[in-house]
Short mmCIF file of C-alpha atoms and ligand atoms in Angstrom, two decimals:
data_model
loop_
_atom_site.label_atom_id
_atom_site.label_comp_id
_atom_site.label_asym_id
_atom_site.label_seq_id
_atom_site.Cartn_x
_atom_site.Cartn_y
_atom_site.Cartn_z
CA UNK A 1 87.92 84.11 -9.34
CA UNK A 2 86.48 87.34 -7.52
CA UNK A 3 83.32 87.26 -6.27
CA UNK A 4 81.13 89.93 -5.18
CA UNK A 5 79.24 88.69 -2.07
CA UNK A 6 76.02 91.54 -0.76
CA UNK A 7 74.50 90.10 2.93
CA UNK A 8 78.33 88.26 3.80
CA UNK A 9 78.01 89.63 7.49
CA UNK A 10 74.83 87.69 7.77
CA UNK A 11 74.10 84.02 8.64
CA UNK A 12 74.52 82.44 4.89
CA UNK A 13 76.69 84.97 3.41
CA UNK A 14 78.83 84.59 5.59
CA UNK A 15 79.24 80.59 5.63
CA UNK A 16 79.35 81.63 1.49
CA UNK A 17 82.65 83.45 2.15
CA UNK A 18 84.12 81.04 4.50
CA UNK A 19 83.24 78.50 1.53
CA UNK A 20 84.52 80.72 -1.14
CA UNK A 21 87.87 81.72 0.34
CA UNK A 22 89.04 78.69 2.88
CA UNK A 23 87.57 75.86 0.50
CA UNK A 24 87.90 77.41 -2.75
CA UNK A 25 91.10 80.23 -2.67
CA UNK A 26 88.38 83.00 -4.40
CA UNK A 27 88.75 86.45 -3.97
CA UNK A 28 85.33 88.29 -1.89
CA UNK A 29 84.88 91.95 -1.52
CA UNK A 30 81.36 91.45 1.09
CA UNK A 31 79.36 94.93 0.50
CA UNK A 32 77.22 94.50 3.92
CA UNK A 33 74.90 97.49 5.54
CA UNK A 34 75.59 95.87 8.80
CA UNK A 35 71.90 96.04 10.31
CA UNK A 36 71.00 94.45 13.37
CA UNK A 37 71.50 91.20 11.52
CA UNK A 38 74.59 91.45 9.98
CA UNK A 39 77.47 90.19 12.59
CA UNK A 40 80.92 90.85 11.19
CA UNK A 41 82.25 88.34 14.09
CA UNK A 42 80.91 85.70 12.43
CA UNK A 43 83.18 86.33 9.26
CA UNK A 44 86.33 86.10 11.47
CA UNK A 45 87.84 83.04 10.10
CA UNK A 46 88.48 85.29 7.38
CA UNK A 47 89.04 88.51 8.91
CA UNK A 48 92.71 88.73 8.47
CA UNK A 49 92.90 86.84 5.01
CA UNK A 50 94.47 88.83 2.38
CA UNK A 51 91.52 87.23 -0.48
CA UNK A 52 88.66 89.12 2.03
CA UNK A 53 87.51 92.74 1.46
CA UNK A 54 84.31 94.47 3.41
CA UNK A 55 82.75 97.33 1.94
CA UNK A 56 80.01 98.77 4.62
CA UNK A 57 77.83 100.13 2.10
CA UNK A 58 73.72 99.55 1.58
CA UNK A 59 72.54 97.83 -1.43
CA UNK A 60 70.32 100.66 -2.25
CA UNK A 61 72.82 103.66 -2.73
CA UNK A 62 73.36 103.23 -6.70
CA UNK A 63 76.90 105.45 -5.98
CA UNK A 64 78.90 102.85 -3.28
CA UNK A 65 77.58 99.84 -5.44
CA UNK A 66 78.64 101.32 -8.83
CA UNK A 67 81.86 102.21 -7.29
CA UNK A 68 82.19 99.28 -5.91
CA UNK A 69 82.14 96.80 -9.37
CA UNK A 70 84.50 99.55 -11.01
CA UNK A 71 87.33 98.71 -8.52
CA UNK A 72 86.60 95.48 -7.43
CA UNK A 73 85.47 93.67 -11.42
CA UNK A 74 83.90 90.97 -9.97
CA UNK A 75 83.64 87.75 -12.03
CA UNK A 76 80.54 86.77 -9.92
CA UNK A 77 78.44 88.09 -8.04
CA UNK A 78 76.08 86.31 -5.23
CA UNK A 79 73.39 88.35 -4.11
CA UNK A 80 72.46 87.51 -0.63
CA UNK A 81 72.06 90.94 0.95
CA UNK A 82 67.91 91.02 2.08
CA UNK A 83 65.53 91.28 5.62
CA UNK A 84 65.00 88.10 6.25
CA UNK A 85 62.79 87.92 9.18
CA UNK A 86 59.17 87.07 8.32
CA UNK A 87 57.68 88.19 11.87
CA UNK A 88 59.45 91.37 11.73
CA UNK A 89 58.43 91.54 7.72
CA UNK A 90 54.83 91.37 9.87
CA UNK A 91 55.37 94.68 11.91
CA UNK A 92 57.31 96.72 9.65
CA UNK A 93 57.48 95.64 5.95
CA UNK A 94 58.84 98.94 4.34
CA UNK A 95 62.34 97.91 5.00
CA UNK A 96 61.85 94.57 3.15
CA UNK A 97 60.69 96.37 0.40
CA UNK A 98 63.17 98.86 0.42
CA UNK A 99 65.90 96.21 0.36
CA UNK A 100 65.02 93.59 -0.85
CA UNK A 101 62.66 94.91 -3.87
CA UNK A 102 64.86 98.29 -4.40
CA UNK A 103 68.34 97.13 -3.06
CA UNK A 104 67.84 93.81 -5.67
CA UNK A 105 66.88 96.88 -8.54
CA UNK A 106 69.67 98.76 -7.67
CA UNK A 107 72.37 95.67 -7.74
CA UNK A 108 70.60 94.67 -11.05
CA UNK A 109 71.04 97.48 -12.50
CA UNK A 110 74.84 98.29 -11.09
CA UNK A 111 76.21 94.80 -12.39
CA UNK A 112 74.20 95.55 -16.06
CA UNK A 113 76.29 98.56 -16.67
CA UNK A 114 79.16 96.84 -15.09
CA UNK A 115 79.31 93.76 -17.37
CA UNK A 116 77.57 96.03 -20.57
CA UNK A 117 81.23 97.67 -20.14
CA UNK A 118 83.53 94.23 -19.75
CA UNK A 119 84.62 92.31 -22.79
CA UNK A 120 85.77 89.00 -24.04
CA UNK A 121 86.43 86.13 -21.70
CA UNK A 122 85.41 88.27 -18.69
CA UNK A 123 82.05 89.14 -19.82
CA UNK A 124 81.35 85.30 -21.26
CA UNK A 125 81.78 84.00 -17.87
CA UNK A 126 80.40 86.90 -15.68
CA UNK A 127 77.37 85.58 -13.57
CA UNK A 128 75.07 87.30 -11.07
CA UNK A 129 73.31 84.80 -8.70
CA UNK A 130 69.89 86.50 -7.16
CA UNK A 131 69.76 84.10 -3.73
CA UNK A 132 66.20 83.56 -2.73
CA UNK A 133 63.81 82.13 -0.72
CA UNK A 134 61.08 78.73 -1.34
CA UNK A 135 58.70 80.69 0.55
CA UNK A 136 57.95 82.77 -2.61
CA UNK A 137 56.24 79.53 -3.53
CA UNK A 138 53.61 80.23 -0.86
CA UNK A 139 52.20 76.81 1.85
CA UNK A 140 51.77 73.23 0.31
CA UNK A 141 49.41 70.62 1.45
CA UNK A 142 50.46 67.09 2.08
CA UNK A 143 51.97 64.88 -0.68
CA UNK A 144 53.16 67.87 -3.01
CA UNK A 145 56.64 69.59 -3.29
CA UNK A 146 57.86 72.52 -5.06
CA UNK A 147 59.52 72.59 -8.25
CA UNK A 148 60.90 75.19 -9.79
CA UNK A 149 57.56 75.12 -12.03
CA UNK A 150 56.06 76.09 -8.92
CA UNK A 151 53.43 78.97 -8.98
CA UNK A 152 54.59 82.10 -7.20
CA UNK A 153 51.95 82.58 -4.39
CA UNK A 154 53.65 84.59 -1.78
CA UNK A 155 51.96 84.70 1.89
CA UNK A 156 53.95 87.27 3.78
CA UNK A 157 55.41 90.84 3.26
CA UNK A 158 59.00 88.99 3.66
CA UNK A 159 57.95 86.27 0.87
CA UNK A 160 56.63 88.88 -0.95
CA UNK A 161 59.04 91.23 -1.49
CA UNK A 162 61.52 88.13 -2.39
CA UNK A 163 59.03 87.33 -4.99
CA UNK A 164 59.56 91.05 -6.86
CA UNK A 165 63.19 90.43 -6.68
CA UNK A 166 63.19 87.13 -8.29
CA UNK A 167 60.68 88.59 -10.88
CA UNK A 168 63.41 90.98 -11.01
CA UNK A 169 66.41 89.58 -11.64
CA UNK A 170 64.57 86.87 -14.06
CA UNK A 171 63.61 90.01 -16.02
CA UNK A 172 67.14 91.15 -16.01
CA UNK A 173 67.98 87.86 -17.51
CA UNK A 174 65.44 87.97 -20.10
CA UNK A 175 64.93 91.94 -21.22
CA UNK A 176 68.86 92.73 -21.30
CA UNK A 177 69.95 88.75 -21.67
CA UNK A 178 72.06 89.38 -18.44
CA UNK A 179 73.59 86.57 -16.97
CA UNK A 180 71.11 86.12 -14.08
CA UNK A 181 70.54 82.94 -12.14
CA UNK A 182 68.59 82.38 -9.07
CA UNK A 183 68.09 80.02 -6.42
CA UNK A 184 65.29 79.35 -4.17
CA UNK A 185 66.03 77.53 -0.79
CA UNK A 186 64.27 75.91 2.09
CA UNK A 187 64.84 76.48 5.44
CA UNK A 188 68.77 77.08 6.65
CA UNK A 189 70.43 76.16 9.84
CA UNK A 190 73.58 76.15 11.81
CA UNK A 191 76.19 77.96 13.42
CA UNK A 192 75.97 81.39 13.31
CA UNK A 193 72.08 81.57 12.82
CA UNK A 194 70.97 84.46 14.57
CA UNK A 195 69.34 84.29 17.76
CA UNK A 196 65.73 85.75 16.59
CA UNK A 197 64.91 82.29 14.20
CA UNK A 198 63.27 78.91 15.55
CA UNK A 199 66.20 76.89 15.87
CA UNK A 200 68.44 78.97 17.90
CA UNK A 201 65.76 80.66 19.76
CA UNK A 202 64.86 77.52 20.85
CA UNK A 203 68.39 76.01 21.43
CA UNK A 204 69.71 78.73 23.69
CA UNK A 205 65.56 79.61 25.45
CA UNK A 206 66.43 75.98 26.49
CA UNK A 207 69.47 76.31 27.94
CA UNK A 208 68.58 79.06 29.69
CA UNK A 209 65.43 77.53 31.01
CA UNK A 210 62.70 80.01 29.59
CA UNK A 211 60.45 79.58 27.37
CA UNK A 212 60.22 77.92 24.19
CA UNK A 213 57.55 80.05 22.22
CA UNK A 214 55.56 77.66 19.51
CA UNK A 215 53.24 79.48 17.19
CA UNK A 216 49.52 78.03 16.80
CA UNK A 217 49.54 74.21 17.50
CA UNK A 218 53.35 73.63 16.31
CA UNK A 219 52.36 71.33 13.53
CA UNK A 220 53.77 73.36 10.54
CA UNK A 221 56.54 72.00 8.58
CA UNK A 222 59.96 73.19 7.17
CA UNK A 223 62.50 71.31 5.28
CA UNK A 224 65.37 72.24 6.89
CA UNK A 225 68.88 72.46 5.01
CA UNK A 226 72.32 72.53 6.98
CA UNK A 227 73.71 75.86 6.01
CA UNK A 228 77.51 74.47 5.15
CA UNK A 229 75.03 72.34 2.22
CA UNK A 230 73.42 75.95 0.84
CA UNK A 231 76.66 77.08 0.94
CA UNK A 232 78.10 74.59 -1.51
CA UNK A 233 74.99 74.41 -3.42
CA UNK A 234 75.52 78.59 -4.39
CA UNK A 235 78.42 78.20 -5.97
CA UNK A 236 77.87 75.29 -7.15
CA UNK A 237 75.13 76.74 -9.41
CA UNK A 238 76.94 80.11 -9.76
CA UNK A 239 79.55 77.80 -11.54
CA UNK A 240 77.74 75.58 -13.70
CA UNK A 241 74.09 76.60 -13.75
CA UNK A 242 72.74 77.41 -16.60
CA UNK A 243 72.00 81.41 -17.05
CA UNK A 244 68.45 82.27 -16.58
CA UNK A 245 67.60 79.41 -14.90
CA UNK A 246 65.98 78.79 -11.17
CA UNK A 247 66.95 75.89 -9.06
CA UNK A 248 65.49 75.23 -5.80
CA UNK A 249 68.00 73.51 -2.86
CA UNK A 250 66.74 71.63 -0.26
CA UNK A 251 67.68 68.85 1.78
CA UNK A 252 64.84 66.17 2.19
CA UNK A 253 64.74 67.28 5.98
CA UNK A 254 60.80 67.54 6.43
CA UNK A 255 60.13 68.09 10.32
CA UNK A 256 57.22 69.34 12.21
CA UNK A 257 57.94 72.54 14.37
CA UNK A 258 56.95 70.64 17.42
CA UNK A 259 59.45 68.21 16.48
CA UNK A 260 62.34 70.12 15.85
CA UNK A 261 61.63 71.98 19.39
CA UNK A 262 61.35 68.52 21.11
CA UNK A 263 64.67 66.89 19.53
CA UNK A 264 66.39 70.22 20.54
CA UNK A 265 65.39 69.75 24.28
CA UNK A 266 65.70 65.89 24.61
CA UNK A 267 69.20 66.46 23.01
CA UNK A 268 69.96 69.63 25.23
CA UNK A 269 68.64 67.59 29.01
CA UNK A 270 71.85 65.06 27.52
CA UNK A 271 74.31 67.71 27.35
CA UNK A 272 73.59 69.83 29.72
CA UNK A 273 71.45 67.61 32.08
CA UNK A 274 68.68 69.77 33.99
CA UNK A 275 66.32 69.92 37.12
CA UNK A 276 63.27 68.73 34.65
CA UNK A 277 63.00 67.90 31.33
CA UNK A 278 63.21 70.80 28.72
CA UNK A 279 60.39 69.61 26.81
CA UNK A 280 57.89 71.02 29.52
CA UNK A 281 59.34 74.70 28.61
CA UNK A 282 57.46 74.65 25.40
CA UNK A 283 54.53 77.21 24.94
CA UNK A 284 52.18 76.92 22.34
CA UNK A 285 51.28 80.43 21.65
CA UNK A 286 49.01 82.72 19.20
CA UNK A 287 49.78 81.73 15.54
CA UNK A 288 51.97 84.27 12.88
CA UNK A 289 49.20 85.86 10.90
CA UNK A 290 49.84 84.04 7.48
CA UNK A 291 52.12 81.17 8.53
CA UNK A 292 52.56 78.62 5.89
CA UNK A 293 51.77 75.17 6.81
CA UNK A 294 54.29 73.43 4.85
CA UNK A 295 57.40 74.20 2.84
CA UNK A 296 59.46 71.03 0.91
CA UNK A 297 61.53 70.88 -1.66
CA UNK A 298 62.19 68.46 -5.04
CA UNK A 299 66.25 69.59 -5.43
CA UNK A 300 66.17 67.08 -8.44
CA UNK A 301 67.47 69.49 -10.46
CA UNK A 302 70.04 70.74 -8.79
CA UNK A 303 70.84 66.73 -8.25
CA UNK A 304 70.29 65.54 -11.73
CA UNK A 305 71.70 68.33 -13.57
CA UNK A 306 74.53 69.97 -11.63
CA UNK A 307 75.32 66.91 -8.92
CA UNK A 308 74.77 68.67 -5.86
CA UNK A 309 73.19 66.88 -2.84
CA UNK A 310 72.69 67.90 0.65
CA UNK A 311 75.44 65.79 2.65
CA UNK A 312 74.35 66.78 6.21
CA UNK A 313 71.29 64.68 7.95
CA UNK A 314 69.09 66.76 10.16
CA UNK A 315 69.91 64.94 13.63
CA UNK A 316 73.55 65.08 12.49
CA UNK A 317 73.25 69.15 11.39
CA UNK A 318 71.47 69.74 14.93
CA UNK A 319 73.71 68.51 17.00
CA UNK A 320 76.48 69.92 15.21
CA UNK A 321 74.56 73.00 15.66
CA UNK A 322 73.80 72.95 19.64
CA UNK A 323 77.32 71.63 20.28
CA UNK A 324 78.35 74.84 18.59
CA UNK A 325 75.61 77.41 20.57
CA UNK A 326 77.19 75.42 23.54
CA UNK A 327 80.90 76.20 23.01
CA UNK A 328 80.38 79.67 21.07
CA UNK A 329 78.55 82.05 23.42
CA UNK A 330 81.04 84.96 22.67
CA UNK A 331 79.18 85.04 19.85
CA UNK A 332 75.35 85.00 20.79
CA UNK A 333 75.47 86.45 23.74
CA UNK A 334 76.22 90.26 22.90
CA UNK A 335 73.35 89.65 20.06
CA UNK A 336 70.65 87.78 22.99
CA UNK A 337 71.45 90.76 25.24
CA UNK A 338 70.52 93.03 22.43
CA UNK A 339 67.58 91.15 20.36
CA UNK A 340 66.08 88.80 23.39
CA UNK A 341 62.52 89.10 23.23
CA UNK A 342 62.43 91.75 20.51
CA UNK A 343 60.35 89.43 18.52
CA UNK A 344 57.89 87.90 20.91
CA UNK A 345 57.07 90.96 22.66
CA UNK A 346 56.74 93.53 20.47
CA UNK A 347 56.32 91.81 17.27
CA UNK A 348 54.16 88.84 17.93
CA UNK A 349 52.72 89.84 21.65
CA UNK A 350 52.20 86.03 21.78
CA UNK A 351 49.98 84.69 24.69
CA UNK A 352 50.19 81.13 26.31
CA UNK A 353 46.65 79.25 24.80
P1 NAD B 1 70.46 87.43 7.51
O1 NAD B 1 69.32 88.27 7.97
O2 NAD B 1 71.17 86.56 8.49
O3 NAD B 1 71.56 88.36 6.82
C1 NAD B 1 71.25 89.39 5.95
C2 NAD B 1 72.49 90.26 5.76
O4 NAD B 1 72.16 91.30 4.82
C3 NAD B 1 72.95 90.96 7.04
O5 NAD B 1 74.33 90.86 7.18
C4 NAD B 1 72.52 92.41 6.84
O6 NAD B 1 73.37 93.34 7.49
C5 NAD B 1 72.61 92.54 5.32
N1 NAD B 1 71.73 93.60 4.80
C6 NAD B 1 70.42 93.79 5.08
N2 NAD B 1 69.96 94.87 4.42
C7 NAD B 1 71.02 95.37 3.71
C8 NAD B 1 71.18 96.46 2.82
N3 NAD B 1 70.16 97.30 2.55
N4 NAD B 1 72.38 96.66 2.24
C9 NAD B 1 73.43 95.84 2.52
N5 NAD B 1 73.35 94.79 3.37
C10 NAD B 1 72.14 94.56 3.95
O7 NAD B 1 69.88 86.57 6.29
P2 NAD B 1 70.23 85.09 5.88
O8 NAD B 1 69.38 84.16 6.64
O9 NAD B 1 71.69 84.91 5.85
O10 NAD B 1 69.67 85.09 4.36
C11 NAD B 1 70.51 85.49 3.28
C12 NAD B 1 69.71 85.41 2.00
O11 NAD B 1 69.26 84.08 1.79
C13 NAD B 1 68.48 86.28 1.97
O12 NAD B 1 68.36 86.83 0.67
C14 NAD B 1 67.34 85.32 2.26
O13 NAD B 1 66.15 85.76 1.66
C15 NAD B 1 67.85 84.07 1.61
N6 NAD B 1 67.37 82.81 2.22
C16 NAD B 1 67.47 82.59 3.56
C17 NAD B 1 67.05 81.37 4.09
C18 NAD B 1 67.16 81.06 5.56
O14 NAD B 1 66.67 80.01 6.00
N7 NAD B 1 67.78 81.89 6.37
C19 NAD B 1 66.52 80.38 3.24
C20 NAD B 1 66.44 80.65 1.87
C21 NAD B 1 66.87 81.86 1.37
O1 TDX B 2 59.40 81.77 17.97
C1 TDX B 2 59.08 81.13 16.96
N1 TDX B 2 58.16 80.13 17.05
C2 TDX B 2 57.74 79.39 15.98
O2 TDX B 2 56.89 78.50 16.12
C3 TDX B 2 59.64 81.41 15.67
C4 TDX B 2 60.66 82.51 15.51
C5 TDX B 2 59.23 80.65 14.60
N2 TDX B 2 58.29 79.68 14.75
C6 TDX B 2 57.87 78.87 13.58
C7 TDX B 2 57.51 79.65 12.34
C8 TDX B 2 57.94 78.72 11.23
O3 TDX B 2 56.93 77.78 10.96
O4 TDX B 2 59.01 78.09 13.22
C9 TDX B 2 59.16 77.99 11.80
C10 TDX B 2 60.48 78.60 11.41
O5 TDX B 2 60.39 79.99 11.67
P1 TDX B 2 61.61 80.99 11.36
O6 TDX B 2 62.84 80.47 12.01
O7 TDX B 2 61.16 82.38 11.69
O8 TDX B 2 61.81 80.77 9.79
P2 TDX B 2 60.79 80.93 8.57
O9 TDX B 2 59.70 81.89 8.89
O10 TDX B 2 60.37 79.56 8.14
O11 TDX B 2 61.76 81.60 7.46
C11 TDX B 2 63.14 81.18 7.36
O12 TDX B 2 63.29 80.24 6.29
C12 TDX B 2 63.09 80.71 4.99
C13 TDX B 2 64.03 82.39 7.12
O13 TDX B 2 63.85 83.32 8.18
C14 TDX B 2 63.73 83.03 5.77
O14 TDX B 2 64.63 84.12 5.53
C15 TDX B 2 63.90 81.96 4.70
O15 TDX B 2 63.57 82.49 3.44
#
């Protein structure tokens, strides 16, 4: 099996390629841009292994990606490549459009003429999974979940430009009966995550002792998914999904921001005991302009239909994840001395309430 990974120097992708070559024996060629996001250390598990190929290319030049399913012939393809930050989405949105709108168009468009010129076996089992977000879904009040019957009611410029690619790549599937699939996930987390989102902002603001910035009054909620379980639910549904179909992954983890923060400080003052408890480093400041108030899941498809269920529990993934931030800081640190702060000052210019 070769599978073309975009985004694999990223947080998911890259737990996709540690999945798809150490678990599974698959052949990857990652195409990554390498922005400030994409981190090839975090694909070094792999590095060496003769089944991994990097292509530093961007997902918008039509040339590199067209040359790129000519050599390589994927038999899959798993589109993760995107901005993913909604507060930087906020400030500057004409890179999420660019990639993930344009960049989605282009890799659309490169795999159609790709598997238009394949025949036989190859192009009967020839998938392209577009990975997406369940923020395209836009907030839910209590009570409700999102199914994959969902409404598309996008709040942000990140959610929004995910939105156009799914429309996108469901288009694909219908117009030119391409093999699309695509998947729309809660919240990820683990090792790896990049220093700039909630849970490892928090984690290592903690350890450090500065501190922990909380947007309005903390009370939104996220259903949060252990990244090792999206990992195995991607191809899982790039295997046996069925083609044109959504399914939305998620991993019954519904916590309260305020929460999450909390159990990452009462769990830090055990490991790393402190002068005072953690919890009084939390600052509530000034709200993201358009924050959803709650995001949740119903993966019953993706249970019922192709047996997939999240295996890690939320105080089991976070602890797993802060003994890794504690024992990893090779890792983050050359990205904290880089990123700290780039979000709170310039994007958000959050003060204390
Ligand atoms: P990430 O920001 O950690 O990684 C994105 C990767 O894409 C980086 O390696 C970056 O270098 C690369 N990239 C960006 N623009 C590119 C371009 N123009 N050409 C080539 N490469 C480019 O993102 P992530 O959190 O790993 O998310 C991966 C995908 O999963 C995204 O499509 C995102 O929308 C989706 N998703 C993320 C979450 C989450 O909680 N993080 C949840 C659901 C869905
Ligand atoms: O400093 C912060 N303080 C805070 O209160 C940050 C960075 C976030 N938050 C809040 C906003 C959200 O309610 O925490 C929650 C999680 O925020 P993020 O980590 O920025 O994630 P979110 O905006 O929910 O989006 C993430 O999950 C869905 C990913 O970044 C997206 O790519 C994915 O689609």
């Amino acid at each position: 099996m070769r599978v073309l990974v975009t985004g694999g120097a990223g947080f998911i992708g890259s737990a996709v390629i540690r999945h798809l070559i150490l678990e599974k024996g698959y052949e990857v060629l990652n195409i990554d841009k390498l922005t400030y996001a994409g981190t090839l250390s975090s694909l070094l598990a792999v590095a060496h292994n003769p089944s991994y190929r990097f292509l530093r290319a961007d997902i918008c030049d039509g040339r590199a990606v067209a040359e790129a399913f000519a050599t390589f012939k994927p038999d899959r393809v798993m589109h993760l490549a995107a901005e993913s930050h909604v507060d930087r989405s906020i400030s500057s949105a004409g890179e999420f459009v660019q990639t993930n709108v344009l960049g989605t168009f282009n890799m659309l468009e490169c795999a159609r003429t790709y598997w238009q010129s394949i025949t036989g076996e190859t192009r009967h089992k020839f998938r392209f999974l577009h990975v997406s977000t369940d923020e395209v879904y836009g907030s839910l009040s209590e009570g409700q979940l999102f199914s994959e019957n969902s409404r598309y009611d996008p709040s942000s410029p990140y959610s929004a430009s995910k939105a156009a690619s799914d429309h996108l790549a469901k288009a694909w599937a219908r117009t030119y009966n391409m093999p699309v699939l695509v998947s729309n996930c809660s919240n990820n987390y683990g090792p790896f995550h990049f220093p700039e989102k909630l849970i490892p902002l928090a984690i290592l603001n903690a350890l450090e002792g500065k501190s922990v910035p909380l947007y309005g009054d903390g009370t939104n909620i996220r259903d949060w998914l252990f990244v090792e379980d999206h990992a195995r639910a991607l191809d899982t549904i790039a295997e046996r999904g069925r083609v044109g179909e959504s399914y939305n992954v998620g991993g019954r983890n519904e916590w309260r921001n305020i929460d999450v923060v909390r159990l990452i400080c009462s769990t830090l003052d055990v490991l790393v005991p402190a002068d005072r408890p953690r919890e009084e480093l939390i600052q509530l400041i000034e709200d993201r302009p358009g924050h959803d108030l709650r995001y949740a899941i119903d993966a019953a498809k993706m249970e019922k239909e192709l047996g997939w269920k999240a295996l890690c529990s939320f105080e089991s993934g976070i602890e797993k994840t802060i003994d890794w931030y504690l024992a990893n800081q090779w890792w983050w640190g050359p990205l904290r001395k880089h990123h700290d702060g780039v979000h709170l000052e310039t994007l958000t210019s959050g003060t204390a309430k």
